[in-house]
mmCIF file of C-alpha atoms and ligand atoms in Angstrom:
data_model
loop_
_atom_site.group_PDB
_atom_site.id
_atom_site.type_symbol
_atom_site.label_atom_id
_atom_site.label_comp_id
_atom_site.label_asym_id
_atom_site.label_seq_id
_atom_site.Cartn_x
_atom_site.Cartn_y
_atom_site.Cartn_z
ATOM 1 C CA MET A 1 77.782 102.916 94.851
ATOM 2 C CA THR A 2 79.929 106.087 95.529
ATOM 3 C CA LEU A 3 82.722 105.843 97.634
ATOM 4 C CA GLU A 4 80.718 108.919 99.679
ATOM 5 C CA GLY A 5 77.599 106.321 99.446
ATOM 6 C CA ASP A 6 80.103 103.444 101.141
ATOM 7 C CA LEU A 7 81.071 105.338 103.900
ATOM 8 C CA ARG A 8 77.319 106.540 104.704
ATOM 9 C CA LEU A 9 76.709 102.982 104.980
ATOM 10 C CA VAL A 10 79.571 102.685 107.169
ATOM 11 C CA ALA A 11 78.974 105.561 108.969
ATOM 12 C CA ALA A 12 74.703 104.783 109.522
ATOM 13 C CA ARG A 13 75.405 101.438 111.480
ATOM 14 C CA TRP A 14 77.463 103.274 113.994
ATOM 15 C CA SER A 15 75.315 104.580 117.510
ATOM 16 C CA SER A 16 77.189 103.967 121.106
ATOM 17 C CA ARG A 17 75.340 100.265 121.403
ATOM 18 C CA ALA A 18 76.445 98.981 118.441
ATOM 19 C CA ARG A 19 79.209 95.793 118.625
ATOM 20 C CA TRP A 20 82.039 96.793 116.409
ATOM 21 C CA THR A 21 84.864 95.039 116.059
ATOM 22 C CA VAL A 22 88.595 96.093 114.313
ATOM 23 C CA LEU A 23 90.883 93.858 113.054
ATOM 24 C CA THR A 24 93.840 95.793 112.500
ATOM 25 C CA GLY A 25 97.385 95.073 110.288
ATOM 26 C CA ALA A 26 100.827 96.742 109.540
ATOM 27 C CA GLY A 27 98.750 99.026 106.717
ATOM 28 C CA VAL A 28 96.757 101.048 110.023
ATOM 29 C CA SER A 29 100.601 101.971 110.693
ATOM 30 C CA ALA A 30 101.650 102.695 107.466
ATOM 31 C CA ALA A 31 101.222 106.712 107.375
ATOM 32 C CA SER A 32 102.879 106.788 111.074
ATOM 33 C CA GLY A 33 106.253 105.751 108.798
ATOM 34 C CA ILE A 34 106.477 101.751 109.972
ATOM 35 C CA GLY A 35 106.785 99.862 107.075
ATOM 36 C CA THR A 36 104.383 96.873 106.183
ATOM 37 C CA PHE A 37 105.758 93.227 105.690
ATOM 38 C CA ARG A 38 104.350 92.611 102.143
ATOM 39 C CA GLY A 39 103.879 94.918 98.714
ATOM 40 C CA SER A 40 106.808 96.569 96.685
ATOM 41 C CA ASP A 41 108.575 98.020 99.409
ATOM 42 C CA GLY A 42 107.254 95.703 102.231
ATOM 43 C CA LEU A 43 109.529 94.269 104.746
ATOM 44 C CA TRP A 44 109.618 90.825 103.635
ATOM 45 C CA LYS A 45 111.032 92.025 100.057
ATOM 46 C CA ASN A 46 114.735 93.261 102.311
ATOM 47 C CA PHE A 47 114.279 90.368 104.494
ATOM 48 C CA ARG A 48 113.510 87.000 104.831
ATOM 49 C CA ALA A 49 110.966 86.184 107.682
ATOM 50 C CA GLU A 50 112.370 83.055 107.856
ATOM 51 C CA ASP A 51 115.992 84.427 108.253
ATOM 52 C CA LEU A 52 114.394 86.728 111.265
ATOM 53 C CA ALA A 53 111.455 85.545 112.573
ATOM 54 C CA THR A 54 110.799 82.028 113.271
ATOM 55 C CA PRO A 55 112.309 80.224 116.389
ATOM 56 C CA GLU A 56 114.929 78.787 114.231
ATOM 57 C CA ALA A 57 116.146 81.530 113.095
ATOM 58 C CA PHE A 58 116.664 82.672 116.701
ATOM 59 C CA ALA A 59 117.990 79.211 118.007
ATOM 60 C CA ARG A 60 120.679 79.764 114.751
ATOM 61 C CA ASP A 61 121.552 83.374 115.424
ATOM 62 C CA PRO A 62 119.942 85.175 118.451
ATOM 63 C CA HIS A 63 122.118 88.050 117.832
ATOM 64 C CA ARG A 64 120.843 88.901 114.723
ATOM 65 C CA VAL A 65 117.221 88.701 115.217
ATOM 66 C CA TRP A 66 117.069 90.421 118.265
ATOM 67 C CA GLU A 67 119.667 93.632 116.348
ATOM 68 C CA TRP A 68 116.465 93.320 113.281
ATOM 69 C CA TYR A 69 114.081 93.668 116.402
ATOM 70 C CA ASP A 70 116.524 96.604 117.951
ATOM 71 C CA TRP A 71 116.058 98.248 114.618
ATOM 72 C CA ARG A 72 112.479 98.220 114.663
ATOM 73 C CA ARG A 73 111.972 99.300 118.139
ATOM 74 C CA GLN A 74 113.816 102.311 117.552
ATOM 75 C CA LYS A 75 111.845 102.948 114.271
ATOM 76 C CA ILE A 76 108.429 102.915 116.530
ATOM 77 C CA ALA A 77 109.582 104.846 119.116
ATOM 78 C CA ALA A 78 110.535 107.756 116.489
ATOM 79 C CA ALA A 79 106.676 107.048 115.458
ATOM 80 C CA ARG A 80 103.337 108.549 116.521
ATOM 81 C CA PRO A 81 99.805 107.336 116.129
ATOM 82 C CA ASN A 82 97.967 108.984 112.904
ATOM 83 C CA ARG A 83 94.782 109.848 111.979
ATOM 84 C CA ALA A 84 93.200 106.288 111.936
ATOM 85 C CA HIS A 85 94.836 105.368 115.320
ATOM 86 C CA GLU A 86 92.914 108.338 116.627
ATOM 87 C CA VAL A 87 89.672 107.631 115.127
ATOM 88 C CA LEU A 88 89.562 104.115 116.629
ATOM 89 C CA ALA A 89 90.790 105.325 119.610
ATOM 90 C CA SER A 90 87.924 107.764 120.069
ATOM 91 C CA TRP A 91 85.342 104.909 118.915
ATOM 92 C CA SER A 92 87.338 102.986 121.714
ATOM 93 C CA ARG A 93 85.680 104.989 124.062
ATOM 94 C CA ARG A 94 82.578 106.113 122.562
ATOM 95 C CA GLN A 95 81.109 102.593 122.037
ATOM 96 C CA ALA A 96 81.155 99.977 125.013
ATOM 97 C CA ALA A 97 80.593 96.770 122.583
ATOM 98 C CA PHE A 98 84.031 98.334 120.731
ATOM 99 C CA ARG A 99 86.864 95.949 120.369
ATOM 100 C CA LEU A 100 90.254 96.187 118.605
ATOM 101 C CA ILE A 101 91.855 93.068 117.530
ATOM 102 C CA THR A 102 95.524 93.387 116.360
ATOM 103 C CA GLN A 103 98.167 92.103 114.357
ATOM 104 C CA ASN A 104 100.390 94.445 114.494
ATOM 105 C CA VAL A 105 103.082 94.326 117.475
ATOM 106 C CA ASP A 106 104.222 98.127 117.913
ATOM 107 C CA GLY A 107 101.649 99.694 120.339
ATOM 108 C CA LEU A 108 100.796 102.552 118.522
ATOM 109 C CA HIS A 109 97.144 101.731 119.397
ATOM 110 C CA GLU A 110 97.952 101.343 122.665
ATOM 111 C CA ARG A 111 99.392 104.764 122.349
ATOM 112 C CA ALA A 112 96.412 106.453 120.719
ATOM 113 C CA GLY A 113 94.204 105.754 123.911
ATOM 114 C CA THR A 114 92.217 102.400 122.179
ATOM 115 C CA GLU A 115 91.011 100.978 124.582
ATOM 116 C CA HIS A 116 90.138 96.829 124.146
ATOM 117 C CA VAL A 117 93.005 95.860 122.365
ATOM 118 C CA THR A 118 93.959 92.095 122.275
ATOM 119 C CA ARG A 119 97.200 92.019 120.639
ATOM 120 C CA PHE A 120 97.236 88.808 118.396
ATOM 121 C CA HIS A 121 100.743 88.302 117.482
ATOM 122 C CA GLY A 122 102.378 89.995 120.938
ATOM 123 C CA SER A 123 104.265 93.424 121.520
ATOM 124 C CA ILE A 124 107.718 94.163 120.222
ATOM 125 C CA TRP A 125 108.120 96.040 123.650
ATOM 126 C CA ASP A 126 107.443 92.386 125.576
ATOM 127 C CA ILE A 127 110.649 90.467 126.245
ATOM 128 C CA ARG A 128 110.275 86.964 127.797
ATOM 129 C CA CYS A 129 112.774 85.031 129.155
ATOM 130 C CA SER A 130 113.288 82.148 126.183
ATOM 131 C CA LYS A 131 113.258 79.477 128.660
ATOM 132 C CA ARG A 132 110.760 80.797 130.498
ATOM 133 C CA CYS A 133 112.814 80.240 133.682
ATOM 134 C CA GLY A 134 109.386 81.808 136.113
ATOM 135 C CA GLY A 135 111.542 84.726 137.170
ATOM 136 C CA SER A 136 109.832 88.055 136.533
ATOM 137 C CA GLY A 137 106.464 86.761 135.229
ATOM 138 C CA SER A 138 108.685 85.132 132.277
ATOM 139 C CA SER A 139 107.848 88.116 130.638
ATOM 140 C CA TRP A 140 108.700 92.129 131.165
ATOM 141 C CA VAL A 141 108.328 95.440 129.560
ATOM 142 C CA ASP A 142 111.299 97.141 128.210
ATOM 143 C CA THR A 143 110.550 100.397 126.262
ATOM 144 C CA ARG A 144 114.197 101.393 125.887
ATOM 145 C CA ALA A 145 115.269 101.643 122.302
ATOM 146 C CA PRO A 146 117.860 101.134 121.455
ATOM 147 C CA LEU A 147 118.371 98.230 123.794
ATOM 148 C CA PRO A 148 121.714 98.758 125.705
ATOM 149 C CA GLU A 149 123.044 95.065 125.319
ATOM 150 C CA LEU A 150 122.076 92.417 122.618
ATOM 151 C CA PRO A 151 121.234 90.006 122.743
ATOM 152 C CA VAL A 152 119.405 90.554 125.544
ATOM 153 C CA ARG A 153 119.533 88.264 128.790
ATOM 154 C CA CYS A 154 117.087 87.232 131.496
ATOM 155 C CA PRO A 155 117.676 89.125 134.346
ATOM 156 C CA ASP A 156 116.857 86.219 136.826
ATOM 157 C CA CYS A 157 118.574 82.973 134.728
ATOM 158 C CA GLY A 158 121.082 84.696 132.890
ATOM 159 C CA GLY A 159 119.897 82.797 129.997
ATOM 160 C CA LEU A 160 119.077 84.492 126.250
ATOM 161 C CA ALA A 161 115.634 86.594 126.338
ATOM 162 C CA ARG A 162 113.581 87.022 123.191
ATOM 163 C CA PRO A 163 111.372 89.615 121.546
ATOM 164 C CA GLY A 164 107.513 88.910 123.509
ATOM 165 C CA VAL A 165 105.593 88.232 120.006
ATOM 166 C CA VAL A 166 104.763 85.193 118.132
ATOM 167 C CA TRP A 167 106.582 84.388 116.224
ATOM 168 C CA PHE A 168 105.989 81.686 112.295
ATOM 169 C CA GLU A 169 105.429 78.400 113.085
ATOM 170 C CA GLU A 170 104.057 79.578 116.779
ATOM 171 C CA PRO A 171 100.532 79.361 118.073
ATOM 172 C CA ILE A 172 98.591 82.254 119.430
ATOM 173 C CA ASP A 173 97.903 82.358 123.352
ATOM 174 C CA PRO A 174 95.132 80.536 124.447
ATOM 175 C CA GLU A 175 94.166 83.752 126.457
ATOM 176 C CA VAL A 176 94.283 85.595 123.015
ATOM 177 C CA LEU A 177 92.554 83.387 121.173
ATOM 178 C CA ARG A 178 89.491 83.282 123.330
ATOM 179 C CA GLN A 179 89.430 86.937 123.790
ATOM 180 C CA ALA A 180 89.608 87.392 119.470
ATOM 181 C CA GLN A 181 86.834 84.450 119.506
ATOM 182 C CA GLU A 182 84.117 86.501 121.795
ATOM 183 C CA ALA A 183 84.990 90.157 119.888
ATOM 184 C CA LEU A 184 83.762 87.950 116.862
ATOM 185 C CA ASP A 185 79.918 88.341 118.068
ATOM 186 C CA CYS A 186 79.651 91.583 116.609
ATOM 187 C CA ASP A 187 77.614 93.699 114.722
ATOM 188 C CA VAL A 188 79.915 95.187 112.671
ATOM 189 C CA CYS A 189 83.761 94.223 111.941
ATOM 190 C CA LEU A 190 85.699 96.153 110.138
ATOM 191 C CA VAL A 191 89.028 94.832 108.064
ATOM 192 C CA VAL A 192 92.028 97.363 108.237
ATOM 193 C CA GLY A 193 94.936 97.070 106.504
ATOM 194 C CA THR A 194 95.791 93.611 106.415
ATOM 195 C CA SER A 195 97.202 91.498 103.825
ATOM 196 C CA SER A 196 94.541 88.528 105.429
ATOM 197 C CA VAL A 197 97.350 85.928 104.465
ATOM 198 C CA VAL A 198 98.964 85.295 107.913
ATOM 199 C CA TYR A 199 96.434 82.152 109.871
ATOM 200 C CA PRO A 200 94.928 82.018 112.190
ATOM 201 C CA ALA A 201 94.546 85.821 112.118
ATOM 202 C CA ALA A 202 93.268 85.666 108.512
ATOM 203 C CA ALA A 203 90.607 83.665 109.164
ATOM 204 C CA LEU A 204 88.595 86.134 111.871
ATOM 205 C CA ALA A 205 86.909 88.294 109.569
ATOM 206 C CA LEU A 206 84.667 85.436 107.877
ATOM 207 C CA GLU A 207 84.347 83.872 110.897
ATOM 208 C CA ALA A 208 82.648 87.296 112.226
ATOM 209 C CA ARG A 209 80.638 87.510 109.020
ATOM 210 C CA GLN A 210 79.592 83.465 109.204
ATOM 211 C CA ARG A 211 77.945 84.458 112.706
ATOM 212 C CA GLY A 212 76.459 87.510 111.392
ATOM 213 C CA ALA A 213 78.205 90.600 111.270
ATOM 214 C CA TRP A 214 78.265 92.926 108.260
ATOM 215 C CA THR A 215 82.103 92.597 107.127
ATOM 216 C CA VAL A 216 83.724 96.087 105.539
ATOM 217 C CA GLU A 217 87.461 95.998 104.226
ATOM 218 C CA ILE A 218 89.559 99.194 104.283
ATOM 219 C CA ASN A 219 92.698 98.806 102.236
ATOM 220 C CA PRO A 220 94.202 100.498 99.239
ATOM 221 C CA GLU A 221 94.294 97.268 97.658
ATOM 222 C CA PRO A 222 91.712 95.303 98.562
ATOM 223 C CA GLY A 223 90.435 91.876 97.940
ATOM 224 C CA ALA A 224 92.181 89.335 99.804
ATOM 225 C CA ALA A 225 89.148 89.154 102.570
ATOM 226 C CA ASP A 226 85.964 87.727 102.105
ATOM 227 C CA VAL A 227 83.864 90.596 103.309
ATOM 228 C CA ASP A 228 80.629 92.288 102.466
ATOM 229 C CA LEU A 229 81.575 96.217 101.365
ATOM 230 C CA ALA A 230 84.936 96.773 100.386
ATOM 231 C CA ILE A 231 86.372 100.393 100.746
ATOM 232 C CA VAL A 232 89.358 101.304 98.271
ATOM 233 C CA GLY A 233 91.644 103.699 100.551
ATOM 234 C CA LYS A 234 93.943 104.588 103.181
ATOM 235 C CA ALA A 235 92.733 103.815 106.435
ATOM 236 C CA GLU A 236 94.118 107.334 107.463
ATOM 237 C CA GLU A 237 91.851 108.482 105.248
ATOM 238 C CA VAL A 238 88.750 106.545 105.211
ATOM 239 C CA LEU A 239 88.184 106.666 108.761
ATOM 240 C CA PRO A 240 88.093 110.214 109.358
ATOM 241 C CA GLU A 241 85.984 110.853 106.909
ATOM 242 C CA ILE A 242 83.120 108.518 108.228
ATOM 243 C CA ASP A 243 84.073 109.393 111.603
ATOM 244 C CA SER A 244 83.392 113.097 110.041
ATOM 245 C CA ILE A 245 80.039 111.796 109.040
ATOM 246 C CA LEU A 246 78.749 110.837 112.595
ATOM 247 C CA HIS A 247 79.364 114.826 113.509
HETATM 248 P P1 OAD B 301 100.394 93.252 105.339
HETATM 249 O O1 OAD B 301 102.179 93.732 105.207
HETATM 250 O O2 OAD B 301 101.351 91.785 104.893
HETATM 251 O O3 OAD B 301 99.931 94.031 104.352
HETATM 252 C C1 OAD B 301 99.715 94.830 104.727
HETATM 253 C C2 OAD B 301 98.469 95.095 104.437
HETATM 254 O O4 OAD B 301 97.850 96.749 104.202
HETATM 255 C C3 OAD B 301 97.987 95.421 102.776
HETATM 256 O O5 OAD B 301 96.984 94.706 102.436
HETATM 257 C C4 OAD B 301 98.723 96.739 102.210
HETATM 258 O O6 OAD B 301 97.740 96.704 100.874
HETATM 259 C C5 OAD B 301 97.194 97.562 103.332
HETATM 260 N N1 OAD B 301 98.048 98.743 103.185
HETATM 261 C C6 OAD B 301 99.101 99.425 102.749
HETATM 262 N N2 OAD B 301 98.664 100.962 103.232
HETATM 263 C C7 OAD B 301 97.990 101.156 103.820
HETATM 264 C C8 OAD B 301 97.229 102.261 104.279
HETATM 265 N N3 OAD B 301 97.661 103.520 104.231
HETATM 266 N N4 OAD B 301 96.186 102.075 104.878
HETATM 267 C C9 OAD B 301 95.123 100.674 104.941
HETATM 268 N N5 OAD B 301 95.840 99.456 104.087
HETATM 269 C C10 OAD B 301 97.394 99.700 104.002
HETATM 270 O O7 OAD B 301 100.423 93.324 106.876
HETATM 271 P P2 OAD B 301 99.777 92.735 107.380
HETATM 272 O O8 OAD B 301 98.369 91.940 107.122
HETATM 273 O O9 OAD B 301 99.539 93.098 109.073
HETATM 274 O O10 OAD B 301 103.113 88.617 111.253
HETATM 275 O O11 OAD B 301 100.369 91.521 108.013
HETATM 276 C C11 OAD B 301 100.371 89.995 108.875
HETATM 277 C C12 OAD B 301 101.419 89.600 109.933
HETATM 278 O O12 OAD B 301 102.143 88.935 108.547
HETATM 279 C C13 OAD B 301 102.499 90.302 110.975
HETATM 280 O O13 OAD B 301 101.384 90.545 111.890
HETATM 281 C C14 OAD B 301 103.492 89.883 110.683
HETATM 282 C C15 OAD B 301 104.141 89.484 108.957
HETATM 283 O O14 OAD B 301 104.952 88.377 108.625
HETATM 284 C C16 OAD B 301 104.531 87.691 111.978
HETATM 285 O O15 OAD B 301 105.472 88.272 112.107
HETATM 286 C C17 OAD B 301 103.660 87.033 112.715
#
């Protein structure tokens, strides 16, 4: 099958009543200038995840962890959603049962206007008291970039605050897991721009497939996800091409 034929196969499944669930990862934001984690230019080539994205790293050196997140917040604040985010946002408004589960913490799907977003790994714009002291609902949104003072402190108890993201070794919020599980009952599941190596997110596509969804991966280097159809290409090119077949 040609690429054109594959894109037509996907487009043929689109209807306003079809239940589409899209799982996204860092590759969706690559064209916005936000670096991915793995691969030759990936963030984890220059930084060690265990020094920056674990509870131990934060306990050891909160200032260093906050500096890294503040740097990423500044990069993301200067970035804009790309064509991939825009197409997904338009589908979310045109399909009643559309669901999007993202591992990205950058908020670009929401900035593009996507509805029904489940943030599997939290948001880089959320901050919460590391002691969960209970004030401010324990969690608040702060979009300032750079942040005026590091490390950030909880306004209620004065203790250390932390980024509202999921770190390695931490569990996924039960309500987020519930939403994600519900979204796996779908007709089509697109897996876009993720290396599918970080669990439990990496297990979602297979579960959707086992429940009967037709699963499609869109990635310039596909292969990690166990899917029905792999489309080799960039999200910001493939998704607009599928969308153009719909019009
Ligand atoms: P990765 O950096 O592991 O994978 C990015 C994927 O995007 C790779 O498979 C690339 O081939 C693909 N890619 C690159 N450019 C692309 C493009 N233009 N269009 C489509 N795909 C492209 O990122 P994630 O899979 O999101 O977790 O990483 C998963 C988790 O690992 C992250 O949420 C983060 C990280 O460590 C935590 O911090 C807990």
